[in-house]
Tab-separated table of C-alpha atoms and ligand atoms in Angstrom:
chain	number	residue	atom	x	y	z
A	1	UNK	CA	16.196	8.965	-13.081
A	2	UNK	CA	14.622	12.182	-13.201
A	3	UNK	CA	16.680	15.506	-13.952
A	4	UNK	CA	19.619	13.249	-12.342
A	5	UNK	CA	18.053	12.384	-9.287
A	6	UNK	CA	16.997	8.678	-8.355
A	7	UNK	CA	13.574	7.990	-7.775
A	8	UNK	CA	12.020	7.543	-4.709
A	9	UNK	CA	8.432	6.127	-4.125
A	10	UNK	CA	6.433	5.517	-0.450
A	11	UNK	CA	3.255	5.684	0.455
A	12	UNK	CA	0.578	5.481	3.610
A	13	UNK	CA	-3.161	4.230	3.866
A	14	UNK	CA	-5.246	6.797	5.611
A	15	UNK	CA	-6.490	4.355	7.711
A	16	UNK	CA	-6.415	5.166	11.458
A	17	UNK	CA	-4.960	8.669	13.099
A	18	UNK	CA	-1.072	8.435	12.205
A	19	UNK	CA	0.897	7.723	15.502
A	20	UNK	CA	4.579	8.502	16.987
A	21	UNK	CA	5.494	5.043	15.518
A	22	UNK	CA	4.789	6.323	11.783
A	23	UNK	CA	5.870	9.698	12.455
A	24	UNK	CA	9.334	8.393	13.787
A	25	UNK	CA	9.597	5.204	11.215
A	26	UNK	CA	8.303	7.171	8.103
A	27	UNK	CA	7.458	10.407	7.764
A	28	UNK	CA	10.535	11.976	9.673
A	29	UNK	CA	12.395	9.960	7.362
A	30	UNK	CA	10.904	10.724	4.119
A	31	UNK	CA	11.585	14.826	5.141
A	32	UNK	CA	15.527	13.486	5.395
A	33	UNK	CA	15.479	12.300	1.846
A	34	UNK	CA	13.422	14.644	-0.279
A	35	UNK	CA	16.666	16.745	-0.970
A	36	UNK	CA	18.492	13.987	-2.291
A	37	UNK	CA	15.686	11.811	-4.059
A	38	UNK	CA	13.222	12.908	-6.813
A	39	UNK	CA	10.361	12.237	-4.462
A	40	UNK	CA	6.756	10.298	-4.846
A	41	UNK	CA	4.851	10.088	-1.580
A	42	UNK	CA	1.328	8.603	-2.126
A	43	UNK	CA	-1.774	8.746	-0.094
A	44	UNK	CA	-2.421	5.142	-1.167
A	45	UNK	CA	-6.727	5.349	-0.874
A	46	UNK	CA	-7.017	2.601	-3.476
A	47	UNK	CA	-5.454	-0.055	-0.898
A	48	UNK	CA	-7.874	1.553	1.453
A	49	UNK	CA	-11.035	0.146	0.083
A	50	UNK	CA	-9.773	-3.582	0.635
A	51	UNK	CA	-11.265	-3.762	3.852
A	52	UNK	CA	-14.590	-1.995	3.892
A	53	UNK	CA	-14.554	1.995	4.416
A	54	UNK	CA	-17.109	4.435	5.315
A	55	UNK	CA	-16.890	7.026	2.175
A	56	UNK	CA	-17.254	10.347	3.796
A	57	UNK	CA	-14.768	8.696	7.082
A	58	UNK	CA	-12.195	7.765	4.008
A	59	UNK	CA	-12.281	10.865	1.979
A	60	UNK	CA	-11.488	13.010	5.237
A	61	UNK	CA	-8.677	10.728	6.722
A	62	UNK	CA	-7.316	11.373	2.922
A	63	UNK	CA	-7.175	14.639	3.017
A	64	UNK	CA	-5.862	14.986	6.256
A	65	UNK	CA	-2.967	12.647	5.822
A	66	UNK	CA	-2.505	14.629	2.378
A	67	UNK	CA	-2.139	17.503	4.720
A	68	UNK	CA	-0.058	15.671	7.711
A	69	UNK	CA	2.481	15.024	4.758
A	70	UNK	CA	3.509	18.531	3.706
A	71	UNK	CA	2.991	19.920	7.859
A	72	UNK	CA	6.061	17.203	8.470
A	73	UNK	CA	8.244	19.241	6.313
A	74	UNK	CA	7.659	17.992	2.812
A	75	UNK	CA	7.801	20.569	0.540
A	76	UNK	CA	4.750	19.498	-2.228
A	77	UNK	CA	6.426	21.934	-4.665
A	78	UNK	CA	9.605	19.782	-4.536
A	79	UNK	CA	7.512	16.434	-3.554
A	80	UNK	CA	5.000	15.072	-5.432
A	81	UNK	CA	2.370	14.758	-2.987
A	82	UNK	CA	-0.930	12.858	-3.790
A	83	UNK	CA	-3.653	10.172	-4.233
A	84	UNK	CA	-3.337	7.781	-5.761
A	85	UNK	CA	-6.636	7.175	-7.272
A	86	UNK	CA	-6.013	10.156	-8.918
A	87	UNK	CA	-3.788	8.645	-10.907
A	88	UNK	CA	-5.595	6.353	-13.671
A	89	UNK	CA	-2.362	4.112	-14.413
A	90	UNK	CA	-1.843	2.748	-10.800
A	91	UNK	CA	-4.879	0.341	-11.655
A	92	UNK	CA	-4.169	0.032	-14.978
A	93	UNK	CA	-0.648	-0.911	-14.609
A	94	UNK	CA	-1.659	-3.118	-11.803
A	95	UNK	CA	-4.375	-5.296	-14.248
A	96	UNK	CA	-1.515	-5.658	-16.420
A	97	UNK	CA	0.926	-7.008	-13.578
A	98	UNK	CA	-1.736	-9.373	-12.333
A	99	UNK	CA	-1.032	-11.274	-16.076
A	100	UNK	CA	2.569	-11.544	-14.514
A	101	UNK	CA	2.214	-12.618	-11.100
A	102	UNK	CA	1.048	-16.019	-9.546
A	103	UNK	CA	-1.832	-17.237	-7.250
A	104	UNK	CA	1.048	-19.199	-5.480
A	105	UNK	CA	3.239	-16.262	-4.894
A	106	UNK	CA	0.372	-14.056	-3.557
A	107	UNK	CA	-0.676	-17.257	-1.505
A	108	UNK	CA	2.552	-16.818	0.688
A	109	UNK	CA	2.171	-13.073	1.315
A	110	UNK	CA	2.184	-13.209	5.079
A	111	UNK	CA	-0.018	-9.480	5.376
A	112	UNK	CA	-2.599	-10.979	2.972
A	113	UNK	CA	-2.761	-14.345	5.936
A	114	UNK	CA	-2.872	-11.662	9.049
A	115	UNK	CA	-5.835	-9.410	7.219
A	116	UNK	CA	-7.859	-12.264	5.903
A	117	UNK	CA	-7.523	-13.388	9.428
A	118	UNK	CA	-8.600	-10.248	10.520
A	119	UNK	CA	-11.419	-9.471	8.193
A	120	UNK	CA	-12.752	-12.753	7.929
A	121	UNK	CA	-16.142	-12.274	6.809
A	122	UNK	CA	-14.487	-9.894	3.599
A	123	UNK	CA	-11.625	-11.849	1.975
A	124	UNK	CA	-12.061	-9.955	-1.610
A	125	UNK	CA	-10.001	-10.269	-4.758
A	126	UNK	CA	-8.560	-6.917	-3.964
A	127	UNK	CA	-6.782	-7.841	-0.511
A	128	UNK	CA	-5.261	-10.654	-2.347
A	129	UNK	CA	-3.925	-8.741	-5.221
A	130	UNK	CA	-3.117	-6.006	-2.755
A	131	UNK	CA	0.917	-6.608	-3.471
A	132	UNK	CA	0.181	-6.153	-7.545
A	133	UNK	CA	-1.276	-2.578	-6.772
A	134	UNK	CA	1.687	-1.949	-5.024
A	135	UNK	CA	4.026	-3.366	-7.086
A	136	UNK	CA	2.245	-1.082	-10.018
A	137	UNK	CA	2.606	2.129	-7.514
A	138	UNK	CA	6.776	1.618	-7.461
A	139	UNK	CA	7.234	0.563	-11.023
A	140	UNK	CA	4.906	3.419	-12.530
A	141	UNK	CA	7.538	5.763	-11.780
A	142	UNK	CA	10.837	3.346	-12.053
A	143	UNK	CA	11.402	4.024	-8.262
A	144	UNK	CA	14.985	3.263	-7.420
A	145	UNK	CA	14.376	2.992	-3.754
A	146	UNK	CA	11.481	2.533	-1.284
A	147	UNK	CA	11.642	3.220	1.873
A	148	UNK	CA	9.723	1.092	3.821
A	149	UNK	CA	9.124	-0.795	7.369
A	150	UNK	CA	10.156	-4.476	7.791
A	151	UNK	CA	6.646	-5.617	7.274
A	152	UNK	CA	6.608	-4.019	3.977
A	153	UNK	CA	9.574	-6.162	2.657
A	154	UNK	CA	7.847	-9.443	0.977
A	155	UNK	CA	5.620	-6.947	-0.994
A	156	UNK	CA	8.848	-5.099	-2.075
A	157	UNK	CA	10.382	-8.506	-2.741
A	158	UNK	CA	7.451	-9.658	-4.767
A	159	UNK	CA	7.615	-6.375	-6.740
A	160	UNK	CA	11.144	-6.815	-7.758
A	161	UNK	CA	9.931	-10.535	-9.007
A	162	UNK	CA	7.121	-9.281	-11.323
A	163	UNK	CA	9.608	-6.604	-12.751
A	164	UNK	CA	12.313	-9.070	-13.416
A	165	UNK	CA	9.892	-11.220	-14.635
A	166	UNK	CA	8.540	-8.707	-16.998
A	167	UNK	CA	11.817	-7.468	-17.707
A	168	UNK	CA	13.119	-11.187	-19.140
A	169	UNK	CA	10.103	-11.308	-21.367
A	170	UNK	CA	10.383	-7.675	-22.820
A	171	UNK	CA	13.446	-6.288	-22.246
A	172	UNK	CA	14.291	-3.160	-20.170
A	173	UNK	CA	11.248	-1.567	-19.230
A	174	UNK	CA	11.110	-1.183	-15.336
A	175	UNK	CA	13.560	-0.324	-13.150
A	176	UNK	CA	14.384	-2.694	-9.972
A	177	UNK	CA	13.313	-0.844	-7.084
A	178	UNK	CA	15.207	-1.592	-3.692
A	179	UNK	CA	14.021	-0.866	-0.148
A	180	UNK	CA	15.634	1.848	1.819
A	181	UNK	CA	15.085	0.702	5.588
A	182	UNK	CA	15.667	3.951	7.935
A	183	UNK	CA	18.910	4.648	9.269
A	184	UNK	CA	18.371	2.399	12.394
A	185	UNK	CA	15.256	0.705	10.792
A	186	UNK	CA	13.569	2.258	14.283
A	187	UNK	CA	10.680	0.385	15.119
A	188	UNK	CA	8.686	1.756	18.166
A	189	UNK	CA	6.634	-0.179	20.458
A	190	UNK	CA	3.331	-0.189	22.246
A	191	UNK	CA	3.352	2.186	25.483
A	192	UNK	CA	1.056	-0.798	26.929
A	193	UNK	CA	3.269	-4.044	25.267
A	194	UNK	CA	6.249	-3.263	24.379
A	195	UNK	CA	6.258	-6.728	22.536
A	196	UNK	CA	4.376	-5.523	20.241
A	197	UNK	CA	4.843	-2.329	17.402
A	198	UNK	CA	2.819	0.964	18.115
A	199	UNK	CA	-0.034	0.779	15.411
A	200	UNK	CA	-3.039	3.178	14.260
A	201	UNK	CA	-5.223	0.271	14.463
A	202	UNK	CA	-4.768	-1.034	17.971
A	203	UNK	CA	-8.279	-0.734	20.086
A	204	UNK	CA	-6.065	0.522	23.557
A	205	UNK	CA	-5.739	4.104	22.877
A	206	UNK	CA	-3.522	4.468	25.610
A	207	UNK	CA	-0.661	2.519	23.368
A	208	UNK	CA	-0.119	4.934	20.737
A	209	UNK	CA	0.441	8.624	20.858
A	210	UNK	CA	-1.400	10.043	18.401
A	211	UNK	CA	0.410	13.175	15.805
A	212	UNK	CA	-2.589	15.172	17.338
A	213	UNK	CA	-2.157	14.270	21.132
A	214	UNK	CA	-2.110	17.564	23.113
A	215	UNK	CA	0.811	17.815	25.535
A	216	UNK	CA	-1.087	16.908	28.628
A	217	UNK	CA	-2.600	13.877	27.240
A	218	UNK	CA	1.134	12.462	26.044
A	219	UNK	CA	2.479	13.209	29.361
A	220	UNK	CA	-0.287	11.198	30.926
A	221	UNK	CA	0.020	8.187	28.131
A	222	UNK	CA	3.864	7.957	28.920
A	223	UNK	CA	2.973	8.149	32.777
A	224	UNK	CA	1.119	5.165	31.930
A	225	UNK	CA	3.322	3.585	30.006
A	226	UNK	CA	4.221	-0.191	30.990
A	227	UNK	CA	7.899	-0.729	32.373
A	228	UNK	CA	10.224	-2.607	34.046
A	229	UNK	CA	11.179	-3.449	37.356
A	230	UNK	CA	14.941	-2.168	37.822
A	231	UNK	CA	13.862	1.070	38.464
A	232	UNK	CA	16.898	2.304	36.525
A	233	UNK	CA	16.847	4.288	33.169
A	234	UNK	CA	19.016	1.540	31.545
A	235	UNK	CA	19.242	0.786	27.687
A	236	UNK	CA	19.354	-3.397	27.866
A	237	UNK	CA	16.733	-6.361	26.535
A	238	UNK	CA	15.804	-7.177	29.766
A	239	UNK	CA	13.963	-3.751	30.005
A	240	UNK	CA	12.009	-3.622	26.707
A	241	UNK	CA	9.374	-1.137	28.220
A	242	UNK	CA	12.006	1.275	29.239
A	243	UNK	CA	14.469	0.278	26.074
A	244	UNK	CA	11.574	1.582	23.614
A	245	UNK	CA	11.092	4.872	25.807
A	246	UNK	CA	14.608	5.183	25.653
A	247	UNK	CA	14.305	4.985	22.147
A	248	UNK	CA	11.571	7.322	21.598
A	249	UNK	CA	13.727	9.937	23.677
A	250	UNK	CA	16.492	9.667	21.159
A	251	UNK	CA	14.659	9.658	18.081
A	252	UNK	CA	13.129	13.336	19.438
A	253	UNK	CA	16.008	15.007	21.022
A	254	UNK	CA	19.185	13.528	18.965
A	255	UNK	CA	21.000	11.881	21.860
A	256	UNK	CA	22.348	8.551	21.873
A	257	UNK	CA	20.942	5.752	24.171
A	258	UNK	CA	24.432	6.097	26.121
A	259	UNK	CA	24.407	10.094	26.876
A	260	UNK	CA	20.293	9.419	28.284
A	261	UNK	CA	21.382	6.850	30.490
A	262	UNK	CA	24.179	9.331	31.881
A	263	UNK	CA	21.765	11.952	31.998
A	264	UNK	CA	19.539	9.356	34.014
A	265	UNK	CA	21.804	8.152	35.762
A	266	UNK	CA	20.919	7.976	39.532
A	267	UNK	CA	16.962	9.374	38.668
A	268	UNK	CA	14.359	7.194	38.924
A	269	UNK	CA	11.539	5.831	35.887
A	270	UNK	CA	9.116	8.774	37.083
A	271	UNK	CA	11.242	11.573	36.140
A	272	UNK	CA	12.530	10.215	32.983
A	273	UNK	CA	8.902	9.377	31.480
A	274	UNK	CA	7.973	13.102	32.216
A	275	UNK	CA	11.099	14.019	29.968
A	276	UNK	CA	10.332	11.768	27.375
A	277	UNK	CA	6.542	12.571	27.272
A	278	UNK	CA	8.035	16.398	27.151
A	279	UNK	CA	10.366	15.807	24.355
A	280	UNK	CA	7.719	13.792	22.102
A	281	UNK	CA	5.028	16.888	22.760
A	282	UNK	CA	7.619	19.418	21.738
A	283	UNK	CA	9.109	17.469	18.701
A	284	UNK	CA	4.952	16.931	17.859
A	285	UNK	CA	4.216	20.869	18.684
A	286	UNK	CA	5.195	22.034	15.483
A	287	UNK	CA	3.838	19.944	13.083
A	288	UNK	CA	0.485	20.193	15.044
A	289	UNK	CA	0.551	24.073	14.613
A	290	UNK	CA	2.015	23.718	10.935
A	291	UNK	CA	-0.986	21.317	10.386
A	292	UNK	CA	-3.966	23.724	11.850
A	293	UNK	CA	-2.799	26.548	9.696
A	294	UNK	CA	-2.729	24.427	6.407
A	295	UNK	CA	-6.255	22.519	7.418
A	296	UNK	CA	-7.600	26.148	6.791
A	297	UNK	CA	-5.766	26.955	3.965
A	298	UNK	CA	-8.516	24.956	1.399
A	299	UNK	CA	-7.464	26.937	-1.541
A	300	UNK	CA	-3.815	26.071	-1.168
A	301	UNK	CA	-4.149	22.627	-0.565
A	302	UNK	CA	-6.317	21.909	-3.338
A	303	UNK	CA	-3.829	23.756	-5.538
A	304	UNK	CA	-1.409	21.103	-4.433
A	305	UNK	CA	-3.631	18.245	-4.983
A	306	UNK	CA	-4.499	19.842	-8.577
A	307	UNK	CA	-0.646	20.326	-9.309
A	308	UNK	CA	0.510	17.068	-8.291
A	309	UNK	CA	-1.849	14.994	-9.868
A	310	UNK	CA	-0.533	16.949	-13.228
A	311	UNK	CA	3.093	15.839	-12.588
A	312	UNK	CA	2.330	12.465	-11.281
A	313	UNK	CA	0.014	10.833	-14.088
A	314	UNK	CA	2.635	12.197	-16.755
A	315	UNK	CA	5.377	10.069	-15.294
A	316	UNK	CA	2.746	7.294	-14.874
A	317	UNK	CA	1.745	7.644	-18.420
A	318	UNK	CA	5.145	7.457	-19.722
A	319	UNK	CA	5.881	4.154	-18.119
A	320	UNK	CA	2.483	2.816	-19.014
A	321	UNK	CA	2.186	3.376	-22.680
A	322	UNK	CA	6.038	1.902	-22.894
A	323	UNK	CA	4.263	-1.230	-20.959
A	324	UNK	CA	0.886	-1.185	-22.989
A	325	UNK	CA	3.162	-0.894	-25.790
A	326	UNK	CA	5.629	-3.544	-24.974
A	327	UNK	CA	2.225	-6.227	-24.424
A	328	UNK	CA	1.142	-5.799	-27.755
A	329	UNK	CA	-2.223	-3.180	-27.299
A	330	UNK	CA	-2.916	-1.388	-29.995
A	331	UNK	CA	-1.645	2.165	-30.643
A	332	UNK	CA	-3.587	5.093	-29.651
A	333	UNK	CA	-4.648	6.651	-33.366
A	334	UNK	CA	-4.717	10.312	-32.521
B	1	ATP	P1	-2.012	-0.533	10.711
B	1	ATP	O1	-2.033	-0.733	12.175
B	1	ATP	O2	-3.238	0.142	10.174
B	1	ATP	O3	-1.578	-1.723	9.911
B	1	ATP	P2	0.478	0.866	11.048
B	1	ATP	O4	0.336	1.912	12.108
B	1	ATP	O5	1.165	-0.367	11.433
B	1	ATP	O6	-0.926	0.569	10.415
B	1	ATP	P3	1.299	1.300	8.285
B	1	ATP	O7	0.234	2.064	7.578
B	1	ATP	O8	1.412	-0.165	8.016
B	1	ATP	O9	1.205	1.590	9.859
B	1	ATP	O10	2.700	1.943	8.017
B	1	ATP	C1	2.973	3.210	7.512
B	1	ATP	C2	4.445	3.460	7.695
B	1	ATP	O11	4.744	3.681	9.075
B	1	ATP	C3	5.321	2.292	7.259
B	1	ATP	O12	6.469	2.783	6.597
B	1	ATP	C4	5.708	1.625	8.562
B	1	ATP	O13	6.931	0.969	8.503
B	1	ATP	C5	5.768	2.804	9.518
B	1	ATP	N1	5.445	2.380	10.885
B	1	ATP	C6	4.235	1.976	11.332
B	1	ATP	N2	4.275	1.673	12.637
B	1	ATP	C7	5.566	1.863	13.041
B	1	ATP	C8	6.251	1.712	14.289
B	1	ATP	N3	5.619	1.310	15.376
B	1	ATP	N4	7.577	1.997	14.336
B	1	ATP	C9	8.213	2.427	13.240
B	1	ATP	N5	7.632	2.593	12.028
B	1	ATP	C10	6.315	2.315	11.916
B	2	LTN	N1	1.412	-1.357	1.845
B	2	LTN	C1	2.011	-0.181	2.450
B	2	LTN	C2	1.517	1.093	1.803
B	2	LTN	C3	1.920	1.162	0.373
B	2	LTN	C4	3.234	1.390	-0.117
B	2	LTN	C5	3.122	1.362	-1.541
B	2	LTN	C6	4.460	1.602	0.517
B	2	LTN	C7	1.118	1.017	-0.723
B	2	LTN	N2	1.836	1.141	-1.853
B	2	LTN	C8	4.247	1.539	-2.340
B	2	LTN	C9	5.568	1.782	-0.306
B	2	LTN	C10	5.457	1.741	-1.702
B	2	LTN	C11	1.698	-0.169	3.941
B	2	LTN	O1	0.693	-0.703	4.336
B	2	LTN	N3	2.537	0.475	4.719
């Protein structure tokens, strides 16, 4: 708790431009709960660097998801906003955890499978302990909730075992975070295969809309966009191309999947791409403009960055000495 509020704790690599699906699964979401939650929203660059960056490529894509963040709609004065490896105690926290966690249970941690997969020739220490760091980033500020997407659930689950763990051995010291799926838990799909989620890092570019897509280049993406063969606007499994549009559509303009297929009704899949392709450009229009104002404003932003670091690293701080304590380090002589 902080000044009465629960704690809430998320955060986002800046790997890849941010699409519609994290926009719609995340970010819209985290706006929705700042009011009610005492609010921690990371740009997690220390899980970055666990598959191999280029520096001056990472320390933009940083900044600009820094940025992205507050043009959503989160307020940094009321959100702390920042990175995290400007926060010492993530990585010492997350040394400390490693003592408390298994090889075995990081052995099972599908992710760490799909990336060492993926990244073959680079299967470092760091993608492996991955799930520690992020344990340390929930339980350095005794997040109550987490609000997360369904692949982020095992390293939520594993977090809550290291802190009960930890917990048994030395009493009370971290709270046990829970994850806060969104309202629907909406998961958006690929425009191209809608089998698969929309993601920053797939190579087709024409399956994701980008946050910074201009309106003529969504409209042609959802033009393109893979669907079925009823040629009718109906919300059912056997249509998962048009099911997912139909989702998109309601996430953006607030209507239920029943009152599109009325307003649908009798139109074929032509006109109702051009609405939805419509809807995401003017639900995107906004936060574009919001975002080219604050991309200029250098001095503010850093001020933010500055600010935030302040208020994060003394909540990190107070959890870590209680843990550095609680392990038996010496006490700082001052
Ligand atoms: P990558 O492809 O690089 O793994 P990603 O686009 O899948 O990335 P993450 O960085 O893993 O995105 O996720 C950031 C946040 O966005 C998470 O909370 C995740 O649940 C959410 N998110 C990502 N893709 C989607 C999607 N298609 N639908 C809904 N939410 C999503
Ligand atoms: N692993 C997450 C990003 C992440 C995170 C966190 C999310 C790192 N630390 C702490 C919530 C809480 C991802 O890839 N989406």
């Amino acid at each position: 708790m902080i000044d009465g509020k629960k704690v809430l704790f998320s955060g986002m690599q800046a790997t890849g431009s941010l699409t519609l699906g994290n926009y719609l699964g995340a970010l819209k979401n985290w706006v929705n709960l700042s009011d009610e939650y005492e609010c921690f929203y990371s740009v997690v660059d220390l899980h970055s660097i666990t598959v191999r960056q280029d520096p001056a490529e990472l320390r933009k894509r940083a900044r600009n998801l820094l940025t992205l963040y507050i043009a959503a709609g989160l307020d940094p004065k009321k959100n702390c906003i920042y990175y995290q490896s400007h926060v010492s105690g993530h990585t010492e926290l997350s040394w400390i955890l490693n003592c408390f966690t298994y090889m075995g249970e990081l052995n099972r941690m599908t992710q760490f499978k799909d990336k060492a997969a993926k990244h073959a020739d680079n299967i470092n220490a760091g993608l492996f302990t991955y799930p520690v760091l992020m344990a340390a980033d929930i339980l350095l500020y005794q997040a109550d909730v987490v609000p997360v997407g369904k692949d982020q659930l095992q390293h939520l689950e594993i977090t809550r075992d290291i802190a009960q763990r930890f917990n048994a051995i030395y009493g009370d010291v971290f709270t046990i975070p829970e994850p806060y799926l969104g309202k629907a838990g909406i998961s958006i799909k690929s425009l191209q295969d809608p089998a698969k989620k929309m993601s920053k890092s797939d190579e087709n570019a024409n399956a994701s809309i980008y946050l910074m897509d201009d309106t003529d280049t969504i409209i042609r993406k959802f033009k393109r966009a893979v669907t079925d063969s009823e040629a009718s606007v109906r919300y059912c499994d056997e249509q998962p191309g048009i099911r997912n549009l139909i989702d998109i559509y309601c996430a953006c303009t607030g209507k239920t999947p029943e009152e599109t297929e009325k307003e649908f009704d009798g139109k074929g899949y032509g006109d109702f791409k051009m609405a939805v392709g419509e809807a995401v450009a003017s639900e995107l229009k906004p936060l574009q403009e919001r975002f080219g104002e604050l991309v200029k404003d250098k001095a503010y932003i850093d001020g933010i960055i500055r600010e935030n670091a302040e208020k994060a690293n003394y909540y990190a701080l107070k959890t870590l000495r209680k843990v550095q304590k609680k392990v038996g380090f010496p006490e700082r002589v001052r």
